[in-house]
Short mmCIF file of N, CA and C and ligand atoms in Angstrom, two decimals:
data_model
loop_
_atom_site.label_atom_id
_atom_site.label_comp_id
_atom_site.label_asym_id
_atom_site.label_seq_id
_atom_site.Cartn_x
_atom_site.Cartn_y
_atom_site.Cartn_z
N MET A 82 1.03 -1.08 0.05
CA MET A 82 0.27 0.26 0.06
C MET A 82 0.92 1.27 0.37
N ALA A 83 0.26 2.23 -0.98
CA ALA A 83 1.52 3.97 -0.72
C ALA A 83 1.25 4.26 0.46
N SER A 84 2.10 4.67 0.48
CA SER A 84 2.14 5.69 2.21
C SER A 84 2.27 6.50 1.97
N GLU A 85 1.09 7.72 2.43
CA GLU A 85 1.03 9.14 1.95
C GLU A 85 2.43 9.75 1.99
N SER A 86 2.59 9.71 3.11
CA SER A 86 4.26 10.50 3.86
C SER A 86 5.71 9.49 2.99
N CYS A 87 5.48 8.77 2.54
CA CYS A 87 6.41 7.74 2.06
C CYS A 87 7.06 8.89 0.71
N ILE A 88 8.35 9.32 0.91
CA ILE A 88 9.48 10.00 0.03
C ILE A 88 9.34 9.51 -1.40
N PHE A 89 9.89 7.91 -1.14
CA PHE A 89 9.84 7.31 -2.50
C PHE A 89 8.27 7.28 -3.44
N CYS A 90 7.53 6.82 -2.55
CA CYS A 90 5.84 6.64 -3.10
C CYS A 90 6.08 8.16 -3.31
N LYS A 91 5.77 9.33 -2.65
CA LYS A 91 6.11 10.86 -3.44
C LYS A 91 6.56 10.64 -4.76
N ILE A 92 7.85 10.61 -4.54
CA ILE A 92 8.65 10.41 -6.50
C ILE A 92 8.17 9.28 -7.70
N VAL A 93 7.59 8.91 -6.91
CA VAL A 93 6.87 7.69 -7.98
C VAL A 93 5.93 8.39 -8.04
N ARG A 94 5.11 9.13 -7.81
CA ARG A 94 3.66 10.40 -7.59
C ARG A 94 4.03 10.99 -8.62
N GLY A 95 5.61 11.37 -8.57
CA GLY A 95 5.70 13.08 -9.15
C GLY A 95 5.40 14.52 -8.48
N GLU A 96 5.10 13.63 -7.29
CA GLU A 96 4.72 14.95 -6.17
C GLU A 96 6.22 15.37 -5.53
N ALA A 97 6.97 14.81 -5.63
CA ALA A 97 8.73 15.05 -5.42
C ALA A 97 9.50 14.68 -6.28
N PRO A 98 10.70 15.70 -6.46
CA PRO A 98 11.54 15.78 -7.41
C PRO A 98 12.71 14.77 -7.38
N ALA A 99 13.11 14.20 -8.99
CA ALA A 99 13.73 13.48 -8.47
C ALA A 99 15.09 13.47 -9.92
N ALA A 100 16.43 13.26 -9.61
CA ALA A 100 17.24 13.28 -11.11
C ALA A 100 17.22 11.47 -11.72
N MET A 101 15.98 11.24 -12.69
CA MET A 101 15.44 10.36 -13.04
C MET A 101 16.57 9.56 -14.14
N VAL A 102 16.55 8.35 -14.40
CA VAL A 102 17.71 7.51 -14.95
C VAL A 102 16.27 6.69 -16.10
N PHE A 103 15.46 6.31 -15.32
CA PHE A 103 14.77 5.00 -16.74
C PHE A 103 13.45 4.59 -15.46
N GLU A 104 12.54 4.51 -16.10
CA GLU A 104 11.29 4.24 -15.54
C GLU A 104 10.52 2.57 -16.30
N ASP A 105 9.95 1.60 -15.92
CA ASP A 105 9.15 0.64 -16.37
C ASP A 105 8.28 0.15 -15.52
N GLU A 106 7.31 -0.74 -15.87
CA GLU A 106 5.95 -1.18 -15.38
C GLU A 106 6.49 -1.14 -13.73
N HIS A 107 7.19 -1.90 -14.09
CA HIS A 107 7.62 -2.44 -11.74
C HIS A 107 9.07 -1.08 -11.32
N THR A 108 9.27 -0.29 -12.39
CA THR A 108 10.61 0.32 -11.50
C THR A 108 11.10 1.35 -11.57
N LEU A 109 11.53 2.17 -11.18
CA LEU A 109 11.86 3.35 -10.95
C LEU A 109 13.65 3.82 -10.61
N ALA A 110 14.42 4.40 -11.47
CA ALA A 110 15.68 3.91 -11.36
C ALA A 110 16.13 5.45 -11.24
N PHE A 111 16.97 6.20 -10.08
CA PHE A 111 17.13 7.80 -9.79
C PHE A 111 18.76 8.66 -9.25
N MET A 112 19.09 8.86 -9.72
CA MET A 112 20.56 9.82 -9.20
C MET A 112 20.00 9.65 -6.68
N ASP A 113 20.81 9.47 -6.02
CA ASP A 113 20.78 9.27 -4.80
C ASP A 113 21.11 10.57 -4.26
N ILE A 114 19.77 11.37 -3.62
CA ILE A 114 20.54 12.48 -3.25
C ILE A 114 20.84 13.09 -2.84
N PHE A 115 22.10 12.35 -1.64
CA PHE A 115 22.97 12.53 -1.02
C PHE A 115 23.99 10.98 -1.33
N PRO A 116 24.91 11.44 -2.85
CA PRO A 116 25.35 10.53 -3.25
C PRO A 116 26.63 9.90 -3.14
N VAL A 117 27.17 9.03 -2.24
CA VAL A 117 28.56 8.19 -0.98
C VAL A 117 29.51 8.26 -2.43
N THR A 118 28.86 8.38 -3.25
CA THR A 118 30.23 8.74 -4.76
C THR A 118 29.44 8.63 -5.80
N ASP A 119 30.45 9.33 -6.67
CA ASP A 119 29.79 10.29 -7.84
C ASP A 119 29.08 8.74 -8.66
N GLY A 120 27.26 9.08 -8.88
CA GLY A 120 26.75 8.13 -9.69
C GLY A 120 25.85 7.85 -9.65
N HIS A 121 25.87 7.54 -7.54
CA HIS A 121 25.42 6.26 -6.76
C HIS A 121 23.89 6.42 -7.47
N THR A 122 22.91 4.95 -7.70
CA THR A 122 21.80 5.71 -8.93
C THR A 122 21.14 4.55 -7.66
N LEU A 123 19.66 4.86 -7.27
CA LEU A 123 19.03 3.79 -6.24
C LEU A 123 18.53 3.72 -7.61
N VAL A 124 17.71 2.30 -7.68
CA VAL A 124 16.55 1.25 -8.30
C VAL A 124 15.36 1.42 -6.77
N VAL A 125 14.57 1.80 -7.32
CA VAL A 125 13.04 1.71 -6.66
C VAL A 125 12.01 0.98 -7.26
N THR A 126 11.03 0.12 -5.87
CA THR A 126 10.18 -0.15 -6.61
C THR A 126 8.96 0.93 -6.86
N ARG A 127 8.25 0.44 -8.53
CA ARG A 127 6.88 1.58 -8.04
C ARG A 127 5.68 1.52 -7.09
N GLU A 128 5.33 -0.25 -6.75
CA GLU A 128 5.26 -0.51 -5.62
C GLU A 128 5.68 0.11 -4.56
N HIS A 129 4.69 0.47 -3.75
CA HIS A 129 4.97 1.07 -1.71
C HIS A 129 4.89 -1.32 -1.20
N ALA A 130 6.78 -0.98 -0.51
CA ALA A 130 6.85 -2.85 -0.22
C ALA A 130 7.66 -1.86 1.12
N GLU A 131 7.71 -2.39 1.87
CA GLU A 131 9.22 -1.83 2.77
C GLU A 131 10.34 -3.08 2.92
N ASN A 132 10.47 -3.99 1.67
CA ASN A 132 11.67 -4.64 2.63
C ASN A 132 11.27 -6.12 1.21
N VAL A 133 12.97 -6.27 1.18
CA VAL A 133 12.66 -7.66 0.52
C VAL A 133 11.34 -9.14 0.67
N PHE A 134 10.88 -9.07 2.18
CA PHE A 134 9.91 -9.48 2.76
C PHE A 134 8.80 -9.13 1.75
N GLU A 135 8.28 -8.33 2.34
CA GLU A 135 7.31 -7.72 1.51
C GLU A 135 6.98 -7.27 0.23
N ALA A 136 8.14 -7.42 -0.73
CA ALA A 136 7.80 -7.22 -2.20
C ALA A 136 8.36 -8.32 -2.85
N SER A 137 7.32 -8.99 -4.19
CA SER A 137 6.93 -9.60 -4.86
C SER A 137 8.01 -10.46 -5.53
N ARG A 138 8.13 -11.41 -5.47
CA ARG A 138 9.52 -11.84 -6.53
C ARG A 138 9.24 -11.19 -7.83
N GLU A 139 7.94 -11.66 -7.99
CA GLU A 139 8.13 -10.24 -9.81
C GLU A 139 8.28 -9.26 -9.93
N VAL A 140 8.14 -8.32 -8.95
CA VAL A 140 9.57 -7.00 -9.15
C VAL A 140 10.64 -7.08 -8.43
N LEU A 141 10.33 -7.48 -7.66
CA LEU A 141 12.08 -8.27 -7.44
C LEU A 141 12.95 -8.56 -9.19
N GLU A 142 12.80 -9.34 -9.66
CA GLU A 142 12.61 -9.36 -10.51
C GLU A 142 13.27 -8.46 -11.67
N ALA A 143 12.04 -7.84 -11.40
CA ALA A 143 12.29 -6.17 -12.21
C ALA A 143 12.79 -5.39 -11.93
N VAL A 144 13.56 -5.62 -10.41
CA VAL A 144 14.71 -4.54 -9.83
C VAL A 144 15.50 -5.01 -10.23
N ALA A 145 15.68 -6.22 -10.21
CA ALA A 145 17.32 -6.87 -10.29
C ALA A 145 17.73 -6.94 -11.72
N ALA A 146 16.35 -6.56 -12.86
CA ALA A 146 17.00 -6.19 -14.66
C ALA A 146 16.96 -4.53 -14.56
N THR A 147 16.19 -3.75 -13.72
CA THR A 147 16.88 -2.64 -14.02
C THR A 147 18.30 -1.91 -13.30
N ALA A 148 18.40 -2.96 -12.35
CA ALA A 148 19.81 -2.80 -11.95
C ALA A 148 20.42 -3.18 -12.87
N LYS A 149 20.26 -4.06 -13.70
CA LYS A 149 21.47 -4.78 -14.84
C LYS A 149 21.62 -3.38 -15.47
N ARG A 150 20.56 -2.90 -16.00
CA ARG A 150 20.20 -1.93 -17.13
C ARG A 150 21.60 -0.63 -16.12
N VAL A 151 21.17 -0.32 -15.24
CA VAL A 151 21.55 1.08 -14.86
C VAL A 151 23.45 0.03 -14.79
N ALA A 152 23.70 -0.53 -14.24
CA ALA A 152 25.03 -1.35 -14.14
C ALA A 152 25.82 -1.22 -15.02
N HIS A 153 24.94 -1.58 -16.46
CA HIS A 153 26.03 -0.83 -18.07
C HIS A 153 26.37 0.60 -17.74
N ALA A 154 25.13 1.48 -17.59
CA ALA A 154 24.93 2.25 -18.08
C ALA A 154 26.31 2.98 -17.07
N LEU A 155 26.50 2.88 -15.74
CA LEU A 155 27.23 3.53 -15.18
C LEU A 155 28.54 2.83 -15.27
N ARG A 156 29.15 1.77 -16.09
CA ARG A 156 30.60 0.81 -16.71
C ARG A 156 30.48 2.09 -17.84
N ASP A 157 29.77 1.82 -18.64
CA ASP A 157 30.13 2.73 -19.65
C ASP A 157 30.76 4.52 -19.75
N THR A 158 29.49 5.28 -18.69
CA THR A 158 29.12 6.27 -18.70
C THR A 158 31.05 7.22 -17.36
N LEU A 159 31.15 6.25 -16.84
CA LEU A 159 31.74 6.39 -15.98
C LEU A 159 33.41 5.82 -15.31
N ALA A 160 32.91 4.23 -15.59
CA ALA A 160 34.04 3.12 -16.15
C ALA A 160 34.81 3.94 -14.16
N PRO A 161 34.22 3.05 -13.42
CA PRO A 161 34.20 2.67 -12.16
C PRO A 161 35.65 1.72 -11.95
N GLU A 162 36.54 2.08 -11.45
CA GLU A 162 37.62 0.66 -10.67
C GLU A 162 36.07 -0.81 -10.21
N GLY A 163 35.07 -0.53 -9.43
CA GLY A 163 34.69 -1.58 -8.73
C GLY A 163 33.04 -0.50 -9.17
N LEU A 164 31.93 -2.00 -8.70
CA LEU A 164 30.53 -1.20 -8.69
C LEU A 164 30.28 -1.61 -7.68
N MET A 165 29.68 -1.33 -6.43
CA MET A 165 28.88 -1.89 -5.46
C MET A 165 27.50 -1.59 -5.18
N VAL A 166 27.13 -3.49 -5.21
CA VAL A 166 25.37 -2.98 -5.45
C VAL A 166 24.71 -4.12 -4.03
N PHE A 167 23.70 -3.45 -3.53
CA PHE A 167 23.52 -3.34 -2.06
C PHE A 167 22.25 -3.12 -1.85
N GLN A 168 21.19 -3.69 -0.85
CA GLN A 168 20.36 -3.27 0.06
C GLN A 168 19.93 -3.59 0.94
N LEU A 169 19.37 -2.44 1.53
CA LEU A 169 19.39 -2.85 3.31
C LEU A 169 17.74 -3.04 3.56
N ASN A 170 17.74 -3.75 4.65
CA ASN A 170 16.08 -4.43 4.85
C ASN A 170 16.19 -4.02 5.99
N GLY A 171 15.74 -3.25 7.16
CA GLY A 171 14.89 -2.68 8.66
C GLY A 171 16.49 -1.91 9.06
N ALA A 172 15.65 -1.17 10.29
CA ALA A 172 17.00 0.02 11.08
C ALA A 172 17.86 -0.73 11.57
N ALA A 173 18.10 -2.32 11.61
CA ALA A 173 19.32 -3.02 12.20
C ALA A 173 20.74 -3.04 11.23
N ALA A 174 19.64 -3.22 10.11
CA ALA A 174 21.15 -2.94 9.15
C ALA A 174 20.95 -1.77 7.97
N GLY A 175 20.68 -0.83 8.92
CA GLY A 175 21.06 0.85 8.10
C GLY A 175 19.79 0.70 6.88
N GLN A 176 18.78 0.55 6.99
CA GLN A 176 17.96 1.25 5.77
C GLN A 176 17.37 2.40 6.21
N THR A 177 17.12 3.49 5.82
CA THR A 177 16.90 4.62 6.06
C THR A 177 15.14 4.83 5.44
N VAL A 178 14.70 4.52 4.27
CA VAL A 178 13.98 5.09 3.72
C VAL A 178 12.88 3.76 3.50
N PHE A 179 11.93 3.46 3.91
CA PHE A 179 11.23 2.41 4.61
C PHE A 179 10.24 1.78 2.97
N HIS A 180 11.16 2.42 1.95
CA HIS A 180 10.20 1.61 0.57
C HIS A 180 11.99 1.14 -0.10
N TYR A 181 11.02 -0.39 -0.56
CA TYR A 181 11.83 -0.67 -1.15
C TYR A 181 13.04 -0.52 -2.33
N HIS A 182 14.29 -0.66 -1.98
CA HIS A 182 15.39 0.35 -3.30
C HIS A 182 16.57 -0.84 -2.62
N MET A 183 17.62 -0.56 -4.00
CA MET A 183 18.61 -1.21 -4.67
C MET A 183 19.85 0.38 -4.61
N HIS A 184 20.79 0.15 -4.03
CA HIS A 184 21.61 1.00 -4.11
C HIS A 184 22.93 0.20 -4.91
N LEU A 185 23.27 1.26 -6.32
CA LEU A 185 24.59 1.14 -7.22
C LEU A 185 25.33 2.10 -7.58
N MET A 186 26.28 1.44 -6.41
CA MET A 186 27.47 3.07 -6.17
C MET A 186 28.42 2.51 -6.64
N PRO A 187 28.99 3.78 -7.75
CA PRO A 187 30.59 3.41 -8.37
C PRO A 187 32.02 3.18 -6.99
N ARG A 188 32.39 2.53 -6.79
CA ARG A 188 33.70 2.80 -6.37
C ARG A 188 35.00 2.47 -6.86
N ALA A 189 35.94 3.19 -6.00
CA ALA A 189 37.49 3.04 -6.63
C ALA A 189 38.11 2.50 -5.55
N ALA A 190 39.20 1.97 -5.59
CA ALA A 190 39.81 1.01 -4.72
C ALA A 190 40.54 2.23 -4.19
N GLY A 191 40.96 1.53 -2.21
CA GLY A 191 40.71 2.54 -1.68
C GLY A 191 39.92 3.38 -0.41
N GLU A 192 38.77 3.63 -1.29
CA GLU A 192 37.75 4.37 -0.73
C GLU A 192 36.84 3.59 0.82
N PRO A 193 36.85 4.85 1.43
CA PRO A 193 35.97 3.87 2.60
C PRO A 193 35.09 3.21 2.21
N LEU A 194 34.57 2.37 2.54
CA LEU A 194 33.04 1.81 2.26
C LEU A 194 31.91 2.07 2.86
N LEU A 195 31.57 3.67 2.26
CA LEU A 195 30.59 3.93 3.83
C LEU A 195 29.59 3.60 2.89
N LEU A 196 28.01 3.69 3.53
CA LEU A 196 26.34 3.38 2.83
C LEU A 196 26.03 4.55 2.83
N HIS A 197 26.38 5.21 4.04
CA HIS A 197 25.30 6.38 3.47
C HIS A 197 26.11 7.79 3.67
N THR A 198 26.16 9.18 3.37
CA THR A 198 26.82 10.26 3.88
C THR A 198 25.30 11.59 3.91
N ARG A 199 25.42 12.43 4.41
CA ARG A 199 24.46 13.57 4.72
C ARG A 199 24.94 15.15 3.89
N VAL A 200 26.35 14.57 3.12
CA VAL A 200 26.23 15.53 2.42
C VAL A 200 25.23 15.88 1.36
N PRO A 201 24.85 16.68 1.20
CA PRO A 201 23.84 16.37 -0.38
C PRO A 201 24.50 16.71 -1.90
N GLY A 202 24.26 15.63 -2.88
CA GLY A 202 24.54 16.00 -4.29
C GLY A 202 24.72 16.94 -4.63
N ASP A 203 25.69 18.04 -5.72
CA ASP A 203 25.78 18.84 -6.62
C ASP A 203 24.27 18.84 -7.68
N PRO A 204 23.06 19.39 -7.40
CA PRO A 204 22.05 19.24 -8.44
C PRO A 204 22.63 18.98 -9.64
N GLN A 205 23.06 20.06 -9.98
CA GLN A 205 23.34 20.33 -11.74
C GLN A 205 24.14 18.97 -11.65
N ARG A 206 25.26 18.42 -11.13
CA ARG A 206 26.08 16.95 -11.48
C ARG A 206 25.12 16.51 -11.47
N LEU A 207 24.12 16.27 -11.00
CA LEU A 207 22.70 15.04 -10.29
C LEU A 207 21.89 15.11 -11.98
N ALA A 208 21.96 15.70 -11.96
CA ALA A 208 20.57 15.42 -13.82
C ALA A 208 21.60 15.54 -14.28
N SER A 209 22.78 16.27 -14.61
CA SER A 209 23.85 15.67 -15.78
C SER A 209 23.74 14.44 -16.06
N LEU A 210 24.21 13.66 -14.37
CA LEU A 210 24.29 12.46 -14.45
C LEU A 210 23.95 11.21 -15.15
N ALA A 211 22.18 11.86 -14.60
CA ALA A 211 20.35 11.02 -14.50
C ALA A 211 20.64 11.11 -16.21
N GLU A 212 20.59 12.43 -17.02
CA GLU A 212 20.63 13.19 -18.69
C GLU A 212 21.68 11.39 -19.20
N THR A 213 22.86 11.54 -18.51
CA THR A 213 23.29 11.16 -19.60
C THR A 213 22.90 9.46 -19.41
N LEU A 214 23.11 9.37 -17.84
CA LEU A 214 22.67 7.30 -18.03
C LEU A 214 21.75 6.87 -18.33
N ALA A 215 20.61 8.00 -18.50
CA ALA A 215 19.72 7.56 -19.08
C ALA A 215 19.29 7.72 -20.96
N ARG A 216 20.09 7.96 -21.47
CA ARG A 216 20.65 8.43 -22.87
C ARG A 216 21.13 6.24 -23.52
N HIS A 217 22.55 6.14 -21.81
CA HIS A 217 23.02 4.47 -22.23
C HIS A 217 22.30 3.74 -21.58
N VAL A 218 20.98 3.46 -20.57
CA VAL A 218 20.24 2.93 -20.37
C VAL A 218 19.25 2.42 -21.70
N ALA A 219 19.12 3.54 -22.50
CA ALA A 219 18.27 2.96 -23.44
C ALA A 219 18.63 3.01 -24.48
N ARG A 220 19.91 2.35 -24.57
CA ARG A 220 20.47 1.63 -26.00
C ARG A 220 20.12 -0.13 -25.68
P1 AMP B 263 18.73 3.00 2.74
O1 AMP B 263 19.94 3.11 3.67
O2 AMP B 263 19.47 1.72 2.04
O3 AMP B 263 17.25 3.27 3.18
O4 AMP B 263 19.06 4.46 2.03
C1 AMP B 263 17.81 5.59 1.29
C2 AMP B 263 18.97 6.14 0.54
O5 AMP B 263 17.35 7.26 0.14
C3 AMP B 263 19.86 7.03 1.00
O6 AMP B 263 20.84 6.89 0.26
C4 AMP B 263 19.43 8.71 1.11
O7 AMP B 263 20.67 9.15 0.32
C5 AMP B 263 18.70 8.10 0.10
N1 AMP B 263 18.04 9.57 -0.26
C6 AMP B 263 16.56 9.69 0.78
N2 AMP B 263 15.56 10.37 0.02
C7 AMP B 263 16.23 10.89 -1.52
C8 AMP B 263 15.37 11.28 -2.12
N3 AMP B 263 14.60 12.50 -1.70
N4 AMP B 263 15.62 11.91 -3.45
C9 AMP B 263 16.87 10.61 -3.56
N5 AMP B 263 17.74 9.83 -2.94
C10 AMP B 263 17.12 9.78 -1.38
ZN1 ZN B 264 6.61 4.10 -0.32
#
């Protein structure tokens, strides 16, 4: 069930802004507003499900397919040394937005393996990354 106050539901409904990369029937991909690394992207379910336990198998398969597309777009455009793909369930695991999402985080050797930051991304950089990634995802 969509939650009135859920920030990702608001993005799905177009009531909150996002630097959008990709959309299909079950998923959306957009830039994380507090990027840990340049290119940090989220794949989010269109339907509100809190975590891996609530989301359906069909939707999770769609998330995996979108993550694969975004991973290739990130590799093609940013050529990171590594790419971290992860998903957190429950506050104890570090989840802070309780609407299912997967992180794709480009990584460079030697960087600290942080999961979150409080430093907002530069809106212009997020918008231009989203535009470039959208072009590569569509290929
Ligand atoms: P998690 O800890 O896995 O729940 O991660 C939630 C992620 O959502 C964090 O990386 C936040 O920076 C990100 N986030 C929170 N609000 C927004 C928003 N409005 N647009 C994009 N990303 C967001
Ligand atoms: Zn939601």
